[in-house]
mmCIF file of C-alpha atoms in Angstrom:
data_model
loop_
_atom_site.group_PDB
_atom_site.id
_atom_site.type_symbol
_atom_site.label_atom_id
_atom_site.label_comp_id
_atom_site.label_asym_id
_atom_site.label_seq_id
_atom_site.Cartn_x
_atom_site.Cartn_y
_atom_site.Cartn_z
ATOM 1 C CA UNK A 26 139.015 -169.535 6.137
ATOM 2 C CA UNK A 27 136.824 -172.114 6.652
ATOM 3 C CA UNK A 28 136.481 -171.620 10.266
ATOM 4 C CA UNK A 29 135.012 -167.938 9.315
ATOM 5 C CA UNK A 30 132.159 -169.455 7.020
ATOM 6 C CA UNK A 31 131.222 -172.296 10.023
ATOM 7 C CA UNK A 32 131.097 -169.043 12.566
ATOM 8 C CA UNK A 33 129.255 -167.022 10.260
ATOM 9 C CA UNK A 34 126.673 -169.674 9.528
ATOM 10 C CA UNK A 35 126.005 -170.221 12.896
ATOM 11 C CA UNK A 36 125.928 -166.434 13.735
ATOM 12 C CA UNK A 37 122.908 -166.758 10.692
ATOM 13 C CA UNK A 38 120.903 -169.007 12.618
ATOM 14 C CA UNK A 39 121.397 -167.613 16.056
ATOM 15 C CA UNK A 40 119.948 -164.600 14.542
ATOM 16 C CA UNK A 41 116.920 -165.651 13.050
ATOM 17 C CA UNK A 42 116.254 -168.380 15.729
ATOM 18 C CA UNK A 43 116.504 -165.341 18.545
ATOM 19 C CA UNK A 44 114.194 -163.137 16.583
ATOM 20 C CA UNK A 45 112.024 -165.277 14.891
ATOM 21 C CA UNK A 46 109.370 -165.562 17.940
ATOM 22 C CA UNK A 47 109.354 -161.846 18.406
ATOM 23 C CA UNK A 48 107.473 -161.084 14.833
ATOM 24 C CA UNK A 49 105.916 -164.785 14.463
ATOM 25 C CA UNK A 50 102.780 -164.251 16.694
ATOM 26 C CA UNK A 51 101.580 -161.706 14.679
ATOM 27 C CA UNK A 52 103.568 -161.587 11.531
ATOM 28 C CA UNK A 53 100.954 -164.109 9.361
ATOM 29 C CA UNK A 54 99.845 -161.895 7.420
ATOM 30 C CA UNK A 55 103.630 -160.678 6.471
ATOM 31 C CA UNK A 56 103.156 -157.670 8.201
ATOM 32 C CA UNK A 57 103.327 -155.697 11.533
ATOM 33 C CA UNK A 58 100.424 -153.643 12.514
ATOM 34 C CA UNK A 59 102.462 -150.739 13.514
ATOM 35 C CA UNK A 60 101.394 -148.112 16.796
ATOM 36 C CA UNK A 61 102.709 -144.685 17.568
ATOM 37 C CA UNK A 62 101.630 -143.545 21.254
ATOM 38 C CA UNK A 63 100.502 -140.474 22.153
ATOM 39 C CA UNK A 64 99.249 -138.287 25.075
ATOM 40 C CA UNK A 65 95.564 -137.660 26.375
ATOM 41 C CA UNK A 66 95.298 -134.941 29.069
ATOM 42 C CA UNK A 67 93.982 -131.525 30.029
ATOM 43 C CA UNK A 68 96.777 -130.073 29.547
ATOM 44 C CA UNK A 69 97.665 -127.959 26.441
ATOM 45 C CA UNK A 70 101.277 -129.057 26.893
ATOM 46 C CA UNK A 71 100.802 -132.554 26.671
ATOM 47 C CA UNK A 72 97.390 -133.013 25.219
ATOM 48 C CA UNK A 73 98.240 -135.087 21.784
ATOM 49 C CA UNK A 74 101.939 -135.117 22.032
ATOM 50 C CA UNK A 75 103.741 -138.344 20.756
ATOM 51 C CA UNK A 76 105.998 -140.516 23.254
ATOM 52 C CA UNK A 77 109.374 -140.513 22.190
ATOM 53 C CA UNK A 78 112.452 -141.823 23.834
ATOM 54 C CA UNK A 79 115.193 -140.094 25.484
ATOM 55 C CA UNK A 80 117.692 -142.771 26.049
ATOM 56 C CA UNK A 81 115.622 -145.640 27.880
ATOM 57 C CA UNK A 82 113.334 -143.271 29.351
ATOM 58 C CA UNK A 83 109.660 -142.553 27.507
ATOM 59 C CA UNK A 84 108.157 -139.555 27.555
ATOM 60 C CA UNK A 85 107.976 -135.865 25.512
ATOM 61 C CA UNK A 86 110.953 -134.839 24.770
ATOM 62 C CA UNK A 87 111.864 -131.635 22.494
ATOM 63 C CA UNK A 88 114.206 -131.354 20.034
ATOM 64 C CA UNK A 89 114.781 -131.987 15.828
ATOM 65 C CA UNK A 90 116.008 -135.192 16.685
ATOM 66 C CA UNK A 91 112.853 -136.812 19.041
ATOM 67 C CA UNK A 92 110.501 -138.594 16.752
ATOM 68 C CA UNK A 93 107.522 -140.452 17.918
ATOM 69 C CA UNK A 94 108.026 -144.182 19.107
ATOM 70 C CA UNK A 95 106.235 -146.890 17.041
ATOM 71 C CA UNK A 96 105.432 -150.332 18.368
ATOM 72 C CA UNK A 97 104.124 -153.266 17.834
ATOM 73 C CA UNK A 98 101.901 -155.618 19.882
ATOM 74 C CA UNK A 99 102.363 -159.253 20.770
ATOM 75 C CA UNK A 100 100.177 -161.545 23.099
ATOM 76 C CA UNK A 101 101.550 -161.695 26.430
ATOM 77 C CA UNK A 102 102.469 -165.381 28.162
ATOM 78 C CA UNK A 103 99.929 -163.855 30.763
ATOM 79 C CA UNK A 104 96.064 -164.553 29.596
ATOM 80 C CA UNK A 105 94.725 -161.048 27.577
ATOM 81 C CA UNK A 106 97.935 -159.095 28.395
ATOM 82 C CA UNK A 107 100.451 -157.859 25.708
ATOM 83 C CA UNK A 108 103.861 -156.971 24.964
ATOM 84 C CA UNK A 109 104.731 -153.854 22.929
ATOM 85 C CA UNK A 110 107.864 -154.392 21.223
ATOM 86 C CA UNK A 111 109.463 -151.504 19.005
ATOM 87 C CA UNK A 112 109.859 -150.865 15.773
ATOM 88 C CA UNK A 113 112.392 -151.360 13.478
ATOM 89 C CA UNK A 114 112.747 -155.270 14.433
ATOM 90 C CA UNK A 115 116.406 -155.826 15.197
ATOM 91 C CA UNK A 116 118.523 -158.562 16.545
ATOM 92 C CA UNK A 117 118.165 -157.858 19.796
ATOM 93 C CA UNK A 118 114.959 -157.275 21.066
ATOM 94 C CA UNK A 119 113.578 -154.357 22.535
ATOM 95 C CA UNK A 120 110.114 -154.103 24.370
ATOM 96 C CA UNK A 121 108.468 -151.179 26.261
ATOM 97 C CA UNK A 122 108.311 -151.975 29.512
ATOM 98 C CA UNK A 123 107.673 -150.664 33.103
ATOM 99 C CA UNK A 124 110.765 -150.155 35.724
ATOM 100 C CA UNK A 125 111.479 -149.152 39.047
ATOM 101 C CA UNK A 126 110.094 -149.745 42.733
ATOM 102 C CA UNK A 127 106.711 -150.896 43.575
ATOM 103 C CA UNK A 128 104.012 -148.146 43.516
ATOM 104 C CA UNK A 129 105.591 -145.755 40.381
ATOM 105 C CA UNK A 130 107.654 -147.692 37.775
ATOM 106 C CA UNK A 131 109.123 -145.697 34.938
ATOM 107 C CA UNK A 132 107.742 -146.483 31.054
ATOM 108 C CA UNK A 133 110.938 -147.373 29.376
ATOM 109 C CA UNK A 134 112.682 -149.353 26.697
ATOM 110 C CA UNK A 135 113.843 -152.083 27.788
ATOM 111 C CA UNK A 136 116.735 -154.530 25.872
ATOM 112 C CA UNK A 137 115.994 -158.138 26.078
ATOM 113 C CA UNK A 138 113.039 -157.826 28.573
ATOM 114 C CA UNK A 139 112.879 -161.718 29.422
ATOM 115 C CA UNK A 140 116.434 -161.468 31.002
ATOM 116 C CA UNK A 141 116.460 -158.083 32.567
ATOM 117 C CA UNK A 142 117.452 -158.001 36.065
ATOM 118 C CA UNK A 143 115.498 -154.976 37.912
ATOM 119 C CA UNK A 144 117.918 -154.969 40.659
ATOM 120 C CA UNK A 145 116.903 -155.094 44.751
ATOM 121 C CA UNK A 146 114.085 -153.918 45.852
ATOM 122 C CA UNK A 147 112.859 -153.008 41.975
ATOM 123 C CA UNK A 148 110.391 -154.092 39.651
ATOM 124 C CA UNK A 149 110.060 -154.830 35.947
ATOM 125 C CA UNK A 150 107.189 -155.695 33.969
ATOM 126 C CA UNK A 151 106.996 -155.932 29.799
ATOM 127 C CA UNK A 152 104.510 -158.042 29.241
ATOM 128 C CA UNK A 153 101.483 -156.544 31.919
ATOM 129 C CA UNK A 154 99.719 -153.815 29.246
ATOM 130 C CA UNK A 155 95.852 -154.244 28.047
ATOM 131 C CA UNK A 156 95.196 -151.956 25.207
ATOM 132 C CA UNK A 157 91.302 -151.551 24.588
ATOM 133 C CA UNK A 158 89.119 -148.624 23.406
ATOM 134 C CA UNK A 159 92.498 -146.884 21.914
ATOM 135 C CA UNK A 160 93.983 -146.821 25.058
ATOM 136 C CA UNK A 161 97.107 -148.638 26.589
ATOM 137 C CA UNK A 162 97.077 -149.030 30.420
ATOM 138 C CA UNK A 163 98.906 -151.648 32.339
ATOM 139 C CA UNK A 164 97.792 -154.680 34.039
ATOM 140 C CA UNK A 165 95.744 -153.753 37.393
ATOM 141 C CA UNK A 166 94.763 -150.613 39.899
ATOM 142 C CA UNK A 167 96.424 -147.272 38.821
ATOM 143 C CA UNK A 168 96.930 -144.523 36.162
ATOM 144 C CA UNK A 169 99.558 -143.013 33.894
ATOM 145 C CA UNK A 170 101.248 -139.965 34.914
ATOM 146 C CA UNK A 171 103.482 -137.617 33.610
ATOM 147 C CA UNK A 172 106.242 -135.508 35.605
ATOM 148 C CA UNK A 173 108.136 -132.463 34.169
ATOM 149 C CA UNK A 174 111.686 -132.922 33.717
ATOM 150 C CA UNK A 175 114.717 -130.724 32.155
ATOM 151 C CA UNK A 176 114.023 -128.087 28.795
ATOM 152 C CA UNK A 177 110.057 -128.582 28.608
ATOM 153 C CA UNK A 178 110.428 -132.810 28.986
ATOM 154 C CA UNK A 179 107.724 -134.934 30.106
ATOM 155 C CA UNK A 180 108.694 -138.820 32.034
ATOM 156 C CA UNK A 181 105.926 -141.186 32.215
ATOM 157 C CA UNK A 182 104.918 -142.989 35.047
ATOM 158 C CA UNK A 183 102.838 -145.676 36.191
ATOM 159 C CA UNK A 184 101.697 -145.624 39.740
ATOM 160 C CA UNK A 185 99.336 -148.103 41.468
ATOM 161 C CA UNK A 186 98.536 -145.396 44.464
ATOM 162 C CA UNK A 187 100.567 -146.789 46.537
ATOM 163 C CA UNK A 188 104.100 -144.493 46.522
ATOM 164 C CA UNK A 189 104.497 -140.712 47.848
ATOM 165 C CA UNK A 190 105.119 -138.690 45.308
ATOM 166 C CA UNK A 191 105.579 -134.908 44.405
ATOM 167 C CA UNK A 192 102.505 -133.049 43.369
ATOM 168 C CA UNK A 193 104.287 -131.610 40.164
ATOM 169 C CA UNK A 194 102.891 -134.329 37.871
ATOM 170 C CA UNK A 195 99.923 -134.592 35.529
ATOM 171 C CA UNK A 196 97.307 -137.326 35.152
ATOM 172 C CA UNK A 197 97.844 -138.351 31.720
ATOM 173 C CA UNK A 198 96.410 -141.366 29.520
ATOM 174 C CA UNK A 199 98.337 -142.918 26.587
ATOM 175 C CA UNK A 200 96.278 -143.435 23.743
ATOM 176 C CA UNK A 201 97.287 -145.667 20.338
ATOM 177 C CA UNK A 202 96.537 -144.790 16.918
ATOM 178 C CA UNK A 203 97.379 -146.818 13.558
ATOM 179 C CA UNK A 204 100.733 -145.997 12.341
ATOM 180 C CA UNK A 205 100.720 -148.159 9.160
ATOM 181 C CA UNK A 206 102.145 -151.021 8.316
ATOM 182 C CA UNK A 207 105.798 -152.508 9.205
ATOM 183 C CA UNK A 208 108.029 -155.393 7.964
ATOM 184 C CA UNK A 209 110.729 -157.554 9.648
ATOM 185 C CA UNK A 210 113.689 -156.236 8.703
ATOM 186 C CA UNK A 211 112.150 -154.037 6.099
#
């Protein structure tokens, strides 16, 4: 029995040592200043739509069971970039993040972002977004972009220019607004 309470109290501080620098950059105040992200475009069908995720993938998604995504922001290792990390806070960490092959990377969610692999001849890139004037963008040339998927769906894209791609999509923008207040581990 006493070889459960040693594990267990180790398994304590692994946990809030692992988390603890997640919420700590911005958590000073006690609280997370907490984003939902939503949709700017010309078109009806996406114009003010939240992102939700379906899976790992971002995007619109229908369905009673799609609500919108909230997030959180921490400063980025990089100099005026940040990380958006989701929301509820858990033990493992969970960050939006860009991912596929140079020129149109997928906006997903992405578990343990500082020790994902992206596999050959892919990228992946959490910590890259700028969010100014209520909008998010990523780090550098290119624009947002939304392609139509299964049942009405939306994926969102990032693409620098530089990949062929279909002509299906729409040029979107992702826009944040205030989605109250969060807690770690509320």
């Amino acid at each position: 029995m006493k070889w459960f309470h040693n594990i267990l109290s180790i398994g304590l501080v692994a946990t809030s040592v692992a988390a603890a620098p997640l919420t700590s950059r911005q958590e000073s105040n006690g609280g997370l200043d907490l984003f939902k992200l939503k949709l700017t475009s010309p078109n009806a069908d996406l114009d003010g739509k939240y992102l939700a995720m379906n899976g790992e993938t971002l995007g619109i998604f229908e369905g009673d069971d799609t609500s919108p995504v909230r997030v959180y922001q921490t400063d980025s290792s990089k100099e005026g970039l940040k990380e958006l990390h989701t929301y509820p806070v858990g033990i493992v960490d969970h960050s939006l993040g860009l991912k596929g092959p140079p020129g149109l990377m997928t906006f997903v969610d992405m578990v343990s972002p500082g020790s994902a692999d992206p596999g050959d001849g892919q990228i992946v890139a959490y910590d890259t977004f700028r969010m100014t004037e209520g909008k998010v963008t990523n780090n550098g040339d290119g624009q947002w972009l939304a392609f139509p998927g299964q049942d009405q769906s939306w994926q969102v894209k990032w693409s620098d220019g530089t990949s062929v791609i279909t002509t299906d999509y729409m040029v979107v923008e992702i826009a944040y607004e205030d989605a109250g207040e969060g807690r770690y581990n509320e």
